[in-house]
mmCIF file of C-alpha atoms in Angstrom:
data_model
loop_
_atom_site.group_PDB
_atom_site.id
_atom_site.type_symbol
_atom_site.label_atom_id
_atom_site.label_comp_id
_atom_site.label_asym_id
_atom_site.label_seq_id
_atom_site.Cartn_x
_atom_site.Cartn_y
_atom_site.Cartn_z
ATOM 1 C CA MET A 1 -9.925 8.888 26.318
ATOM 2 C CA GLN A 2 -8.990 7.711 29.796
ATOM 3 C CA THR A 3 -6.854 4.608 30.180
ATOM 4 C CA HIS A 4 -6.033 2.435 33.194
ATOM 5 C CA PHE A 5 -2.911 0.519 32.295
ATOM 6 C CA SER A 6 -0.856 -0.711 35.248
ATOM 7 C CA GLU A 7 2.658 0.545 35.884
ATOM 8 C CA LYS A 8 3.957 -2.893 34.936
ATOM 9 C CA GLN A 9 2.129 -2.752 31.608
ATOM 10 C CA LEU A 10 3.455 0.720 30.867
ATOM 11 C CA ASN A 11 7.022 -0.542 31.275
ATOM 12 C CA GLU A 12 6.451 -2.390 28.010
ATOM 13 C CA THR A 13 7.328 -0.060 25.124
ATOM 14 C CA ALA A 14 4.505 -1.142 22.821
ATOM 15 C CA ILE A 15 1.867 -0.733 25.555
ATOM 16 C CA ALA A 16 3.253 2.664 26.566
ATOM 17 C CA GLU A 17 2.948 3.785 22.943
ATOM 18 C CA ALA A 18 -0.589 2.399 22.670
ATOM 19 C CA ASP A 19 -1.544 4.191 25.899
ATOM 20 C CA LYS A 20 -0.314 7.512 24.523
ATOM 21 C CA ILE A 21 -2.212 7.043 21.267
ATOM 22 C CA ILE A 22 -5.465 6.006 22.961
ATOM 23 C CA ARG A 23 -5.284 8.949 25.372
ATOM 24 C CA SER A 24 -5.027 11.375 22.448
ATOM 25 C CA CYS A 25 -8.487 10.342 21.173
ATOM 26 C CA VAL A 26 -11.165 12.783 22.370
ATOM 27 C CA HIS A 27 -14.191 10.900 20.938
ATOM 28 C CA CYS A 28 -15.101 13.839 18.689
ATOM 29 C CA GLY A 29 -16.409 11.571 15.927
ATOM 30 C CA PHE A 30 -14.840 13.423 12.986
ATOM 31 C CA CYS A 31 -13.301 10.117 11.875
ATOM 32 C CA THR A 32 -16.681 8.448 11.385
ATOM 33 C CA ALA A 33 -17.518 10.719 8.439
ATOM 34 C CA THR A 34 -14.497 9.573 6.435
ATOM 35 C CA CYS A 35 -14.151 5.937 7.546
ATOM 36 C CA PRO A 36 -15.236 3.737 4.602
ATOM 37 C CA THR A 37 -16.515 0.867 6.749
ATOM 38 C CA TYR A 38 -18.560 3.144 9.020
ATOM 39 C CA VAL A 39 -19.975 4.981 5.985
ATOM 40 C CA LEU A 40 -21.028 1.632 4.506
ATOM 41 C CA LEU A 41 -22.054 -0.318 7.620
ATOM 42 C CA GLY A 42 -23.058 2.358 10.137
ATOM 43 C CA ASN A 43 -21.711 0.289 13.052
ATOM 44 C CA GLU A 44 -19.803 2.213 15.716
ATOM 45 C CA LEU A 45 -17.463 -0.768 16.203
ATOM 46 C CA ASP A 46 -16.544 -0.470 12.498
ATOM 47 C CA SER A 47 -15.395 3.115 12.971
ATOM 48 C CA PRO A 48 -11.907 4.190 14.122
ATOM 49 C CA ARG A 49 -13.369 5.459 17.386
ATOM 50 C CA GLY A 50 -15.083 2.145 18.028
ATOM 51 C CA ARG A 51 -11.997 0.133 17.151
ATOM 52 C CA ILE A 52 -9.877 2.260 19.482
ATOM 53 C CA TYR A 53 -12.297 1.389 22.298
ATOM 54 C CA LEU A 54 -12.048 -2.327 21.451
ATOM 55 C CA ILE A 55 -8.248 -2.154 21.392
ATOM 56 C CA LYS A 56 -8.190 -0.267 24.703
ATOM 57 C CA GLU A 57 -10.334 -2.890 26.446
ATOM 58 C CA MET A 58 -8.325 -5.771 24.995
ATOM 59 C CA LEU A 59 -4.883 -4.375 25.869
ATOM 60 C CA GLU A 60 -5.863 -2.786 29.178
ATOM 61 C CA ASN A 61 -7.205 -6.087 30.493
ATOM 62 C CA ASP A 62 -4.161 -7.911 29.146
ATOM 63 C CA ARG A 63 -6.324 -10.588 27.577
ATOM 64 C CA ALA A 64 -6.401 -12.599 24.379
ATOM 65 C CA ALA A 65 -8.353 -11.207 21.472
ATOM 66 C CA THR A 66 -11.825 -12.586 20.868
ATOM 67 C CA LYS A 67 -13.925 -13.014 17.738
ATOM 68 C CA VAL A 68 -15.367 -9.536 18.322
ATOM 69 C CA GLU A 69 -12.013 -7.721 18.156
ATOM 70 C CA ALA A 70 -10.812 -9.857 15.259
ATOM 71 C CA GLU A 71 -13.988 -9.294 13.251
ATOM 72 C CA HIS A 72 -14.119 -5.514 13.568
ATOM 73 C CA ILE A 73 -10.383 -4.845 13.318
ATOM 74 C CA ASP A 74 -10.147 -7.169 10.310
ATOM 75 C CA LYS A 75 -12.710 -4.935 8.597
ATOM 76 C CA CYS A 76 -10.389 -1.932 8.920
ATOM 77 C CA LEU A 77 -8.780 -1.135 5.546
ATOM 78 C CA SER A 78 -5.882 0.827 7.095
ATOM 79 C CA CYS A 79 -6.749 3.511 4.540
ATOM 80 C CA LEU A 80 -5.868 6.120 7.188
ATOM 81 C CA ALA A 81 -8.585 8.538 6.078
ATOM 82 C CA CYS A 82 -9.308 8.912 9.792
ATOM 83 C CA THR A 83 -5.811 10.263 10.435
ATOM 84 C CA THR A 84 -6.304 12.932 7.788
ATOM 85 C CA THR A 85 -9.577 13.976 9.403
ATOM 86 C CA CYS A 86 -8.630 13.667 13.077
ATOM 87 C CA PRO A 87 -8.153 17.104 14.727
ATOM 88 C CA SER A 88 -6.340 15.508 17.672
ATOM 89 C CA GLY A 89 -3.615 13.813 15.638
ATOM 90 C CA VAL A 90 -4.423 10.283 16.828
ATOM 91 C CA ASP A 91 -1.734 7.920 15.511
ATOM 92 C CA TYR A 92 -4.259 5.295 14.477
ATOM 93 C CA MET A 93 -1.888 3.564 12.018
ATOM 94 C CA HIS A 94 0.516 2.327 14.680
ATOM 95 C CA LEU A 95 -2.258 1.477 17.128
ATOM 96 C CA VAL A 96 -4.155 -0.744 14.689
ATOM 97 C CA ASP A 97 -0.931 -2.449 13.572
ATOM 98 C CA HIS A 98 -0.183 -3.244 17.220
ATOM 99 C CA ALA A 99 -3.711 -4.610 17.625
ATOM 100 C CA ARG A 100 -3.318 -6.825 14.569
ATOM 101 C CA THR A 101 -0.119 -8.268 15.984
ATOM 102 C CA HIS A 102 -1.861 -8.946 19.310
ATOM 103 C CA ILE A 103 -4.756 -10.653 17.519
ATOM 104 C CA GLU A 104 -2.395 -12.792 15.456
ATOM 105 C CA LYS A 105 -0.571 -13.924 18.598
ATOM 106 C CA THR A 106 -3.561 -14.557 20.863
ATOM 107 C CA TYR A 107 -6.597 -15.430 18.732
ATOM 108 C CA LYS A 108 -7.109 -18.735 16.921
ATOM 109 C CA ARG A 109 -8.915 -17.969 13.692
ATOM 110 C CA PRO A 110 -11.182 -20.435 11.874
ATOM 111 C CA PHE A 111 -9.203 -22.925 9.793
ATOM 112 C CA MET A 112 -10.037 -21.491 6.347
ATOM 113 C CA ASP A 113 -9.254 -17.959 7.495
ATOM 114 C CA ARG A 114 -5.874 -19.050 8.883
ATOM 115 C CA MET A 115 -5.065 -20.947 5.717
ATOM 116 C CA LEU A 116 -5.948 -18.023 3.434
ATOM 117 C CA ARG A 117 -3.894 -15.548 5.446
ATOM 118 C CA ASN A 118 -0.913 -17.903 5.551
ATOM 119 C CA ILE A 119 -1.111 -18.501 1.800
ATOM 120 C CA LEU A 120 -1.212 -14.767 1.074
ATOM 121 C CA ALA A 121 1.715 -14.090 3.432
ATOM 122 C CA PHE A 122 3.749 -16.841 1.776
ATOM 123 C CA VAL A 123 2.878 -16.346 -1.894
ATOM 124 C CA MET A 124 2.552 -12.611 -2.541
ATOM 125 C CA PRO A 125 5.933 -11.398 -1.184
ATOM 126 C CA ASN A 126 7.766 -14.099 -3.161
ATOM 127 C CA ARG A 127 7.996 -13.114 -6.829
ATOM 128 C CA GLU A 128 8.715 -16.537 -8.284
ATOM 129 C CA ILE A 129 6.092 -18.316 -6.204
ATOM 130 C CA PHE A 130 3.548 -15.612 -7.008
ATOM 131 C CA LYS A 131 4.325 -15.993 -10.694
ATOM 132 C CA LEU A 132 3.633 -19.732 -10.512
ATOM 133 C CA ALA A 133 0.448 -19.100 -8.521
ATOM 134 C CA LEU A 134 -0.777 -16.631 -11.134
ATOM 135 C CA ILE A 135 -0.214 -19.117 -13.939
ATOM 136 C CA ALA A 136 -1.944 -21.827 -11.896
ATOM 137 C CA SER A 137 -4.923 -19.527 -11.286
ATOM 138 C CA LYS A 138 -5.528 -19.283 -15.021
ATOM 139 C CA ILE A 139 -5.732 -23.071 -15.248
ATOM 140 C CA LEU A 140 -7.919 -23.461 -12.164
ATOM 141 C CA LYS A 141 -10.229 -20.484 -12.742
ATOM 142 C CA PRO A 142 -12.941 -22.538 -14.546
ATOM 143 C CA PHE A 143 -13.117 -24.763 -11.444
ATOM 144 C CA LYS A 144 -13.239 -22.020 -8.813
ATOM 145 C CA GLY A 145 -16.832 -22.978 -7.993
ATOM 146 C CA LEU A 146 -15.525 -26.175 -6.449
ATOM 147 C CA LEU A 147 -13.190 -24.314 -4.087
ATOM 148 C CA PRO A 148 -14.018 -22.974 -0.607
ATOM 149 C CA LYS A 149 -15.780 -19.595 -0.724
ATOM 150 C CA ALA A 150 -12.837 -17.841 0.977
ATOM 151 C CA PHE A 151 -10.527 -18.635 -1.963
ATOM 152 C CA LYS A 152 -12.763 -17.450 -4.816
ATOM 153 C CA PRO A 153 -11.819 -13.714 -4.661
ATOM 154 C CA MET A 154 -8.197 -14.617 -5.476
ATOM 155 C CA PHE A 155 -9.329 -15.998 -8.826
ATOM 156 C CA ASP A 156 -11.703 -13.109 -9.520
ATOM 157 C CA LEU A 157 -8.910 -10.554 -9.020
ATOM 158 C CA ALA A 158 -6.135 -12.448 -10.837
ATOM 159 C CA PRO A 159 -5.420 -10.334 -13.958
ATOM 160 C CA SER A 160 -6.099 -13.035 -16.582
ATOM 161 C CA GLY A 161 -2.988 -14.947 -15.566
ATOM 162 C CA LYS A 162 -0.777 -12.570 -17.542
ATOM 163 C CA VAL A 163 2.842 -12.463 -16.449
ATOM 164 C CA SER A 164 5.079 -9.550 -17.483
ATOM 165 C CA LYS A 165 7.485 -10.672 -20.189
ATOM 166 C CA GLU A 166 9.872 -7.712 -20.175
ATOM 167 C CA LYS A 167 12.143 -7.047 -17.216
ATOM 168 C CA THR A 168 13.531 -3.759 -15.957
ATOM 169 C CA PRO A 169 17.358 -3.836 -16.285
ATOM 170 C CA GLU A 170 19.513 -4.047 -13.187
ATOM 171 C CA LEU A 171 21.161 -0.833 -14.399
ATOM 172 C CA THR A 172 19.627 1.870 -16.568
ATOM 173 C CA LYS A 173 22.216 4.476 -17.468
ATOM 174 C CA ALA A 174 21.302 8.126 -17.789
ATOM 175 C CA SER A 175 20.979 9.663 -21.237
ATOM 176 C CA GLY A 176 23.872 12.080 -21.526
ATOM 177 C CA GLU A 177 25.353 13.461 -18.325
ATOM 178 C CA ARG A 178 24.493 11.579 -15.138
ATOM 179 C CA LYS A 179 22.894 14.028 -12.707
ATOM 180 C CA TYR A 180 21.512 11.599 -10.148
ATOM 181 C CA ARG A 181 21.936 8.010 -8.987
ATOM 182 C CA MET A 182 18.798 6.374 -7.641
ATOM 183 C CA GLY A 183 17.511 2.960 -6.670
ATOM 184 C CA LEU A 184 14.218 1.455 -7.831
ATOM 185 C CA HIS A 185 11.823 -0.237 -5.449
ATOM 186 C CA ALA A 186 10.333 -2.567 -8.047
ATOM 187 C CA GLY A 187 7.690 -4.229 -5.858
ATOM 188 C CA CYS A 188 6.935 -7.938 -5.399
ATOM 189 C CA VAL A 189 3.623 -8.338 -7.205
ATOM 190 C CA GLN A 190 4.447 -5.472 -9.556
ATOM 191 C CA GLN A 191 7.471 -7.252 -11.006
ATOM 192 C CA VAL A 192 5.214 -10.146 -11.963
ATOM 193 C CA ILE A 193 2.128 -8.415 -13.386
ATOM 194 C CA GLY A 194 3.024 -4.704 -13.561
ATOM 195 C CA GLU A 195 6.575 -4.519 -14.907
ATOM 196 C CA ASN A 196 5.337 -1.960 -17.444
ATOM 197 C CA ILE A 197 5.165 0.507 -14.539
ATOM 198 C CA ASN A 198 8.816 -0.070 -13.649
ATOM 199 C CA LEU A 199 9.861 0.136 -17.303
ATOM 200 C CA ALA A 200 8.065 3.469 -17.705
ATOM 201 C CA THR A 201 9.760 4.720 -14.534
ATOM 202 C CA ALA A 202 13.213 3.740 -15.815
ATOM 203 C CA GLU A 203 12.554 5.226 -19.266
ATOM 204 C CA PHE A 204 11.380 8.542 -17.839
ATOM 205 C CA LEU A 205 14.215 8.901 -15.334
ATOM 206 C CA LYS A 206 16.816 7.966 -17.950
ATOM 207 C CA ARG A 207 15.843 11.039 -20.012
ATOM 208 C CA ARG A 208 16.106 13.222 -16.904
ATOM 209 C CA GLY A 209 19.736 12.289 -16.226
ATOM 210 C CA VAL A 210 19.075 9.582 -13.637
ATOM 211 C CA GLU A 211 21.139 6.419 -13.406
ATOM 212 C CA LEU A 212 18.725 3.872 -11.970
ATOM 213 C CA ILE A 213 19.761 0.660 -10.231
ATOM 214 C CA ASN A 214 17.380 -2.260 -9.744
ATOM 215 C CA PRO A 215 19.265 -4.740 -7.551
ATOM 216 C CA PRO A 216 17.876 -8.284 -7.952
ATOM 217 C CA GLN A 217 18.585 -9.145 -4.300
ATOM 218 C CA ILE A 218 16.232 -6.440 -2.982
ATOM 219 C CA GLY A 219 13.133 -8.343 -1.892
ATOM 220 C CA CYS A 220 9.837 -7.598 -0.177
ATOM 221 C CA CYS A 221 9.547 -4.448 1.954
ATOM 222 C CA GLY A 222 7.436 -6.231 4.612
ATOM 223 C CA ALA A 223 4.276 -4.140 4.208
ATOM 224 C CA LEU A 224 1.908 -6.970 3.367
ATOM 225 C CA THR A 225 2.834 -9.224 6.282
ATOM 226 C CA LEU A 226 2.913 -6.271 8.688
ATOM 227 C CA HIS A 227 -0.738 -5.488 7.952
ATOM 228 C CA LEU A 228 -1.624 -9.162 8.348
ATOM 229 C CA GLY A 229 -0.330 -8.938 11.920
ATOM 230 C CA LYS A 230 2.615 -11.240 11.205
ATOM 231 C CA GLU A 231 5.115 -9.025 12.984
ATOM 232 C CA LYS A 232 8.028 -11.477 13.228
ATOM 233 C CA GLN A 233 7.889 -12.386 9.536
ATOM 234 C CA SER A 234 7.510 -8.737 8.559
ATOM 235 C CA LEU A 235 10.492 -7.543 10.614
ATOM 236 C CA GLU A 236 12.731 -10.299 9.251
ATOM 237 C CA THR A 237 11.737 -9.362 5.702
ATOM 238 C CA THR A 238 12.214 -5.681 6.415
ATOM 239 C CA LYS A 239 15.689 -6.175 7.871
ATOM 240 C CA ALA A 240 16.758 -8.054 4.745
ATOM 241 C CA TYR A 241 15.329 -5.235 2.628
ATOM 242 C CA ILE A 242 17.206 -2.585 4.615
ATOM 243 C CA ASP A 243 20.461 -4.565 4.503
ATOM 244 C CA GLY A 244 20.142 -4.941 0.732
ATOM 245 C CA TRP A 245 19.913 -1.199 0.183
ATOM 246 C CA ILE A 246 22.630 -0.416 2.719
ATOM 247 C CA GLU A 247 24.956 -2.698 0.763
ATOM 248 C CA GLU A 248 24.205 -0.716 -2.411
ATOM 249 C CA ILE A 249 24.653 2.619 -0.629
ATOM 250 C CA ASN A 250 28.027 1.473 0.691
ATOM 251 C CA ASN A 251 29.074 0.858 -2.918
ATOM 252 C CA GLU A 252 27.971 4.327 -3.978
ATOM 253 C CA ASN A 253 25.546 6.857 -2.499
ATOM 254 C CA LEU A 254 21.959 7.097 -3.703
ATOM 255 C CA ASP A 255 20.011 10.314 -4.166
ATOM 256 C CA ALA A 256 16.708 8.502 -3.623
ATOM 257 C CA ILE A 257 14.962 5.161 -3.565
ATOM 258 C CA VAL A 258 12.193 5.589 -6.118
ATOM 259 C CA ILE A 259 8.847 4.025 -5.192
ATOM 260 C CA ASN A 260 6.013 3.682 -7.680
ATOM 261 C CA THR A 261 3.774 1.437 -5.579
ATOM 262 C CA SER A 262 2.496 3.714 -2.855
ATOM 263 C CA GLY A 263 1.274 0.960 -0.526
ATOM 264 C CA CYS A 264 4.895 -0.080 -0.086
ATOM 265 C CA GLY A 265 6.004 3.537 0.161
ATOM 266 C CA THR A 266 3.913 4.274 3.241
ATOM 267 C CA THR A 267 5.525 1.382 5.131
ATOM 268 C CA ILE A 268 9.076 2.063 3.917
ATOM 269 C CA LYS A 269 8.806 5.689 4.987
ATOM 270 C CA ASP A 270 7.806 4.405 8.428
ATOM 271 C CA TYR A 271 10.887 2.206 8.941
ATOM 272 C CA GLY A 272 12.373 4.767 11.314
ATOM 273 C CA HIS A 273 9.437 4.235 13.653
ATOM 274 C CA LEU A 274 9.363 0.452 13.245
ATOM 275 C CA PHE A 275 12.996 0.163 14.344
ATOM 276 C CA LYS A 276 13.175 3.073 16.797
ATOM 277 C CA ASP A 277 14.010 0.702 19.672
ATOM 278 C CA ASP A 278 16.440 -1.504 17.732
ATOM 279 C CA PRO A 279 20.002 -0.184 18.254
ATOM 280 C CA GLU A 280 21.331 -2.314 15.391
ATOM 281 C CA TYR A 281 18.830 -1.073 12.818
ATOM 282 C CA THR A 282 17.510 2.283 13.953
ATOM 283 C CA ASP A 283 20.019 4.441 12.035
ATOM 284 C CA LYS A 284 19.919 2.232 8.941
ATOM 285 C CA ALA A 285 16.122 2.245 8.977
ATOM 286 C CA LYS A 286 15.997 6.039 9.282
ATOM 287 C CA LEU A 287 18.343 6.368 6.311
ATOM 288 C CA ILE A 288 16.208 4.141 4.078
ATOM 289 C CA SER A 289 13.058 5.998 5.159
ATOM 290 C CA ALA A 290 14.672 9.327 4.345
ATOM 291 C CA LEU A 291 15.729 8.135 0.877
ATOM 292 C CA ALA A 292 12.313 6.673 0.018
ATOM 293 C CA LYS A 293 10.453 8.965 -2.389
ATOM 294 C CA ASP A 294 7.330 8.417 -4.409
ATOM 295 C CA ILE A 295 7.980 8.749 -8.128
ATOM 296 C CA THR A 296 5.867 11.917 -8.263
ATOM 297 C CA GLU A 297 7.973 13.474 -5.488
ATOM 298 C CA VAL A 298 11.101 12.650 -7.475
ATOM 299 C CA ILE A 299 9.706 14.200 -10.659
ATOM 300 C CA ASP A 300 8.526 17.274 -8.794
ATOM 301 C CA ASN A 301 12.110 17.680 -7.572
ATOM 302 C CA ILE A 302 14.044 17.011 -10.805
ATOM 303 C CA GLY A 303 11.500 18.494 -13.202
ATOM 304 C CA LEU A 304 9.091 17.048 -15.739
ATOM 305 C CA GLY A 305 11.085 18.048 -18.809
ATOM 306 C CA GLU A 306 9.703 18.853 -22.251
ATOM 307 C CA THR A 307 6.262 17.547 -23.128
ATOM 308 C CA SER A 308 5.068 16.392 -26.545
ATOM 309 C CA LEU A 309 1.500 15.222 -25.965
ATOM 310 C CA GLU A 310 -0.617 15.765 -29.073
ATOM 311 C CA GLN A 311 -3.942 14.369 -27.865
ATOM 312 C CA ASN A 312 -6.256 16.254 -25.525
ATOM 313 C CA LEU A 313 -7.178 13.510 -23.061
ATOM 314 C CA THR A 314 -9.239 13.723 -19.888
ATOM 315 C CA VAL A 315 -7.859 11.914 -16.863
ATOM 316 C CA ALA A 316 -9.715 10.990 -13.691
ATOM 317 C CA TYR A 317 -6.966 10.805 -11.074
ATOM 318 C CA HIS A 318 -7.603 8.304 -8.276
ATOM 319 C CA SER A 319 -5.582 9.310 -5.230
ATOM 320 C CA ALA A 320 -4.534 6.077 -3.521
ATOM 321 C CA CYS A 321 -5.128 6.118 0.234
ATOM 322 C CA SER A 322 -1.487 5.249 0.849
ATOM 323 C CA LEU A 323 -0.512 8.428 -1.013
ATOM 324 C CA GLN A 324 -3.075 10.964 0.171
ATOM 325 C CA HIS A 325 -3.562 9.709 3.740
ATOM 326 C CA GLY A 326 -0.430 7.667 4.417
ATOM 327 C CA GLN A 327 2.205 9.882 2.792
ATOM 328 C CA LYS A 328 0.227 13.141 2.553
ATOM 329 C CA ILE A 329 1.028 13.455 -1.169
ATOM 330 C CA ILE A 330 -2.137 15.072 -2.492
ATOM 331 C CA ASP A 331 -1.557 17.788 -5.103
ATOM 332 C CA ILE A 332 1.727 16.775 -6.759
ATOM 333 C CA PRO A 333 0.448 13.947 -9.028
ATOM 334 C CA GLN A 334 -2.447 16.012 -10.388
ATOM 335 C CA LYS A 335 -0.200 19.035 -10.864
ATOM 336 C CA LEU A 336 2.299 16.972 -12.869
ATOM 337 C CA LEU A 337 -0.435 15.409 -15.028
ATOM 338 C CA ALA A 338 -1.812 18.877 -15.781
ATOM 339 C CA GLU A 339 1.665 20.167 -16.640
ATOM 340 C CA ALA A 340 2.068 17.197 -18.978
ATOM 341 C CA GLY A 341 -0.988 18.334 -20.953
ATOM 342 C CA PHE A 342 -3.804 16.195 -19.568
ATOM 343 C CA THR A 343 -7.163 17.602 -18.480
ATOM 344 C CA ILE A 344 -7.737 16.488 -14.888
ATOM 345 C CA LYS A 345 -11.148 15.640 -13.510
ATOM 346 C CA ASN A 346 -11.754 15.603 -9.754
ATOM 347 C CA ILE A 347 -13.526 12.531 -8.372
ATOM 348 C CA ASN A 348 -16.334 12.915 -5.857
ATOM 349 C CA GLU A 349 -15.621 11.260 -2.483
ATOM 350 C CA SER A 350 -11.952 11.031 -3.459
ATOM 351 C CA HIS A 351 -11.052 10.497 0.207
ATOM 352 C CA LEU A 352 -12.845 7.129 0.313
ATOM 353 C CA CYS A 353 -10.896 3.918 -0.319
ATOM 354 C CA CYS A 354 -11.478 1.877 -3.494
ATOM 355 C CA GLY A 355 -11.454 -1.337 -1.433
ATOM 356 C CA SER A 356 -8.095 -2.718 -2.555
ATOM 357 C CA ALA A 357 -6.024 -2.068 0.576
ATOM 358 C CA GLY A 358 -3.319 -4.704 0.107
ATOM 359 C CA THR A 359 -5.046 -8.061 0.571
ATOM 360 C CA TYR A 360 -8.332 -6.597 1.832
ATOM 361 C CA ASN A 361 -10.232 -7.229 -1.408
ATOM 362 C CA ILE A 362 -9.395 -10.929 -1.036
ATOM 363 C CA MET A 363 -10.194 -11.261 2.664
ATOM 364 C CA GLN A 364 -13.195 -8.905 2.813
ATOM 365 C CA PRO A 365 -14.626 -9.200 -0.730
ATOM 366 C CA GLU A 366 -18.165 -7.992 0.004
ATOM 367 C CA ILE A 367 -17.069 -4.702 1.552
ATOM 368 C CA ALA A 368 -14.300 -4.286 -1.008
ATOM 369 C CA THR A 369 -16.726 -4.767 -3.903
ATOM 370 C CA SER A 370 -19.160 -2.222 -2.455
ATOM 371 C CA LEU A 371 -16.339 0.314 -2.129
ATOM 372 C CA ARG A 372 -15.098 -0.458 -5.642
ATOM 373 C CA ASP A 373 -18.539 0.024 -7.158
ATOM 374 C CA ARG A 374 -18.970 3.306 -5.273
ATOM 375 C CA LYS A 375 -15.551 4.490 -6.483
ATOM 376 C CA VAL A 376 -16.204 3.417 -10.093
ATOM 377 C CA SER A 377 -19.589 5.169 -10.078
ATOM 378 C CA ASN A 378 -17.960 8.420 -8.968
ATOM 379 C CA ILE A 379 -15.199 8.040 -11.554
ATOM 380 C CA GLU A 380 -17.547 7.287 -14.457
ATOM 381 C CA LYS A 381 -19.617 10.383 -13.674
ATOM 382 C CA THR A 382 -16.600 12.497 -14.696
ATOM 383 C CA LYS A 383 -16.623 10.821 -18.168
ATOM 384 C CA PRO A 384 -12.832 10.466 -18.406
ATOM 385 C CA ASP A 385 -10.818 8.966 -21.260
ATOM 386 C CA ILE A 386 -8.376 7.428 -18.778
ATOM 387 C CA ILE A 387 -8.150 6.654 -15.064
ATOM 388 C CA ALA A 388 -4.743 7.155 -13.439
ATOM 389 C CA ALA A 389 -3.459 6.007 -10.042
ATOM 390 C CA GLY A 390 -0.131 5.605 -8.275
ATOM 391 C CA ASN A 391 -0.620 2.131 -6.822
ATOM 392 C CA LEU A 392 -0.947 -1.226 -8.593
ATOM 393 C CA GLY A 393 -3.431 -2.610 -6.064
ATOM 394 C CA CYS A 394 -5.842 0.253 -6.734
ATOM 395 C CA MET A 395 -5.378 -0.207 -10.479
ATOM 396 C CA ILE A 396 -6.340 -3.897 -10.348
ATOM 397 C CA GLN A 397 -9.285 -3.205 -8.041
ATOM 398 C CA ILE A 398 -10.789 -0.346 -10.046
ATOM 399 C CA ALA A 399 -10.129 -1.988 -13.429
ATOM 400 C CA SER A 400 -12.161 -4.999 -12.296
ATOM 401 C CA GLY A 401 -15.267 -2.782 -12.215
ATOM 402 C CA THR A 402 -14.998 -0.599 -15.326
ATOM 403 C CA ASN A 403 -14.027 -0.656 -18.997
ATOM 404 C CA ILE A 404 -12.320 2.742 -18.849
ATOM 405 C CA PRO A 405 -8.554 2.276 -19.403
ATOM 406 C CA MET A 406 -6.608 2.241 -16.112
ATOM 407 C CA VAL A 407 -2.935 3.204 -16.072
ATOM 408 C CA HIS A 408 -0.243 4.286 -13.638
ATOM 409 C CA THR A 409 0.529 7.994 -13.289
ATOM 410 C CA ILE A 410 4.163 7.461 -14.342
ATOM 411 C CA GLU A 411 3.036 5.734 -17.549
ATOM 412 C CA LEU A 412 1.166 8.887 -18.576
ATOM 413 C CA LEU A 413 3.984 11.217 -17.569
ATOM 414 C CA ASN A 414 6.511 9.080 -19.434
ATOM 415 C CA TRP A 415 4.332 9.017 -22.575
ATOM 416 C CA ALA A 416 3.717 12.769 -22.444
ATOM 417 C CA THR A 417 7.461 13.472 -22.314
ATOM 418 C CA GLY A 418 8.512 11.267 -25.224
ATOM 419 C CA GLY A 419 8.232 7.729 -23.834
ATOM 420 C CA ILE A 420 6.196 4.756 -24.993
ATOM 421 C CA LYS A 421 2.415 4.830 -25.007
ATOM 422 C CA PRO A 422 0.978 2.953 -21.994
ATOM 423 C CA SER A 423 0.074 -0.631 -22.890
ATOM 424 C CA GLY A 424 -3.317 -0.110 -21.276
ATOM 425 C CA LEU A 425 -4.192 2.483 -23.947
ATOM 426 C CA LYS A 426 -3.088 0.471 -26.967
#
């Protein structure tokens, strides 16, 4: 695609990067076949190719975003299925993030939209505040009909107001000889409503000779606010996250930072790019990115260990977009589940997003619900005993549309190798 940025514009690093990305798009249209919003809506402006054109016109003319750009770019899930499909290697992820930042800086959204986005950016990365909000949602849920329409999806998706009672220890020592020392990325929301995932992770790794640290000062990774276009807030959060891990590494080296919420993992693995022009943080960011490993990558490296699964259970594995498209981890989770003794069923249209996508199912509930129902329909056709996924957001989204038990991949692998049975199966 041709661009016409001025020399002055190209002296700006972000614009120069955007120019390079836009120029790499050859308008072939392969992306339209795998873009969830284009598949659903059939609108060219709701395809990656169409959004790239909108971004080009907005940046090239150095103008503020309008309702048109905001509307169509807001509908993008950042599932990155287009990047998997694209034969030209268009770096759509960084282009759309840049566009979101530009929109946030230059476009004044309607009041309710601004309020919702600000609430999400404030509440969800803060564990204690999110915990209070979840409890409050249980009390207010009967009255949700009195609230503005934009706020209702938050109550529909709140998992019954249940807050995790158990907490993953700050230090889990290895059983027997210590072979590895690793850190746990416990997640913001996950520590409040999905601590069972972290506990299963710690229990599994303990048996495999891993000493696991879970530092309480390690906060949000910055992914959520980054995708909301709140660049300044995201970078401040990310720097604190990096500094927290660097402090731990200075105490004693880590073999990996274990991530069991893949939405976070995609962003953390991209820290090297986010801070490539920051001399103070570039090396530290690259180090954290290099250490970040999805839990299935870690297990594939250190070995599954002995299995003791007695039941023959069928598992439909949902490959989270952040894993298969963002991190290109496709075969490892299914391979490990099969090695653990589960029968794996492939899901039709597995490349399509379930509609969770961070806060997308709150801000774009109609599209998200359509994608969820399509995903659930494809899953239920396989007639599984269990659905497994590697991302809490996907688990909440899919579970809201089916009665089939939904658990995290690590919960099944932990159970199959001698750990506790997943709470979702009890």
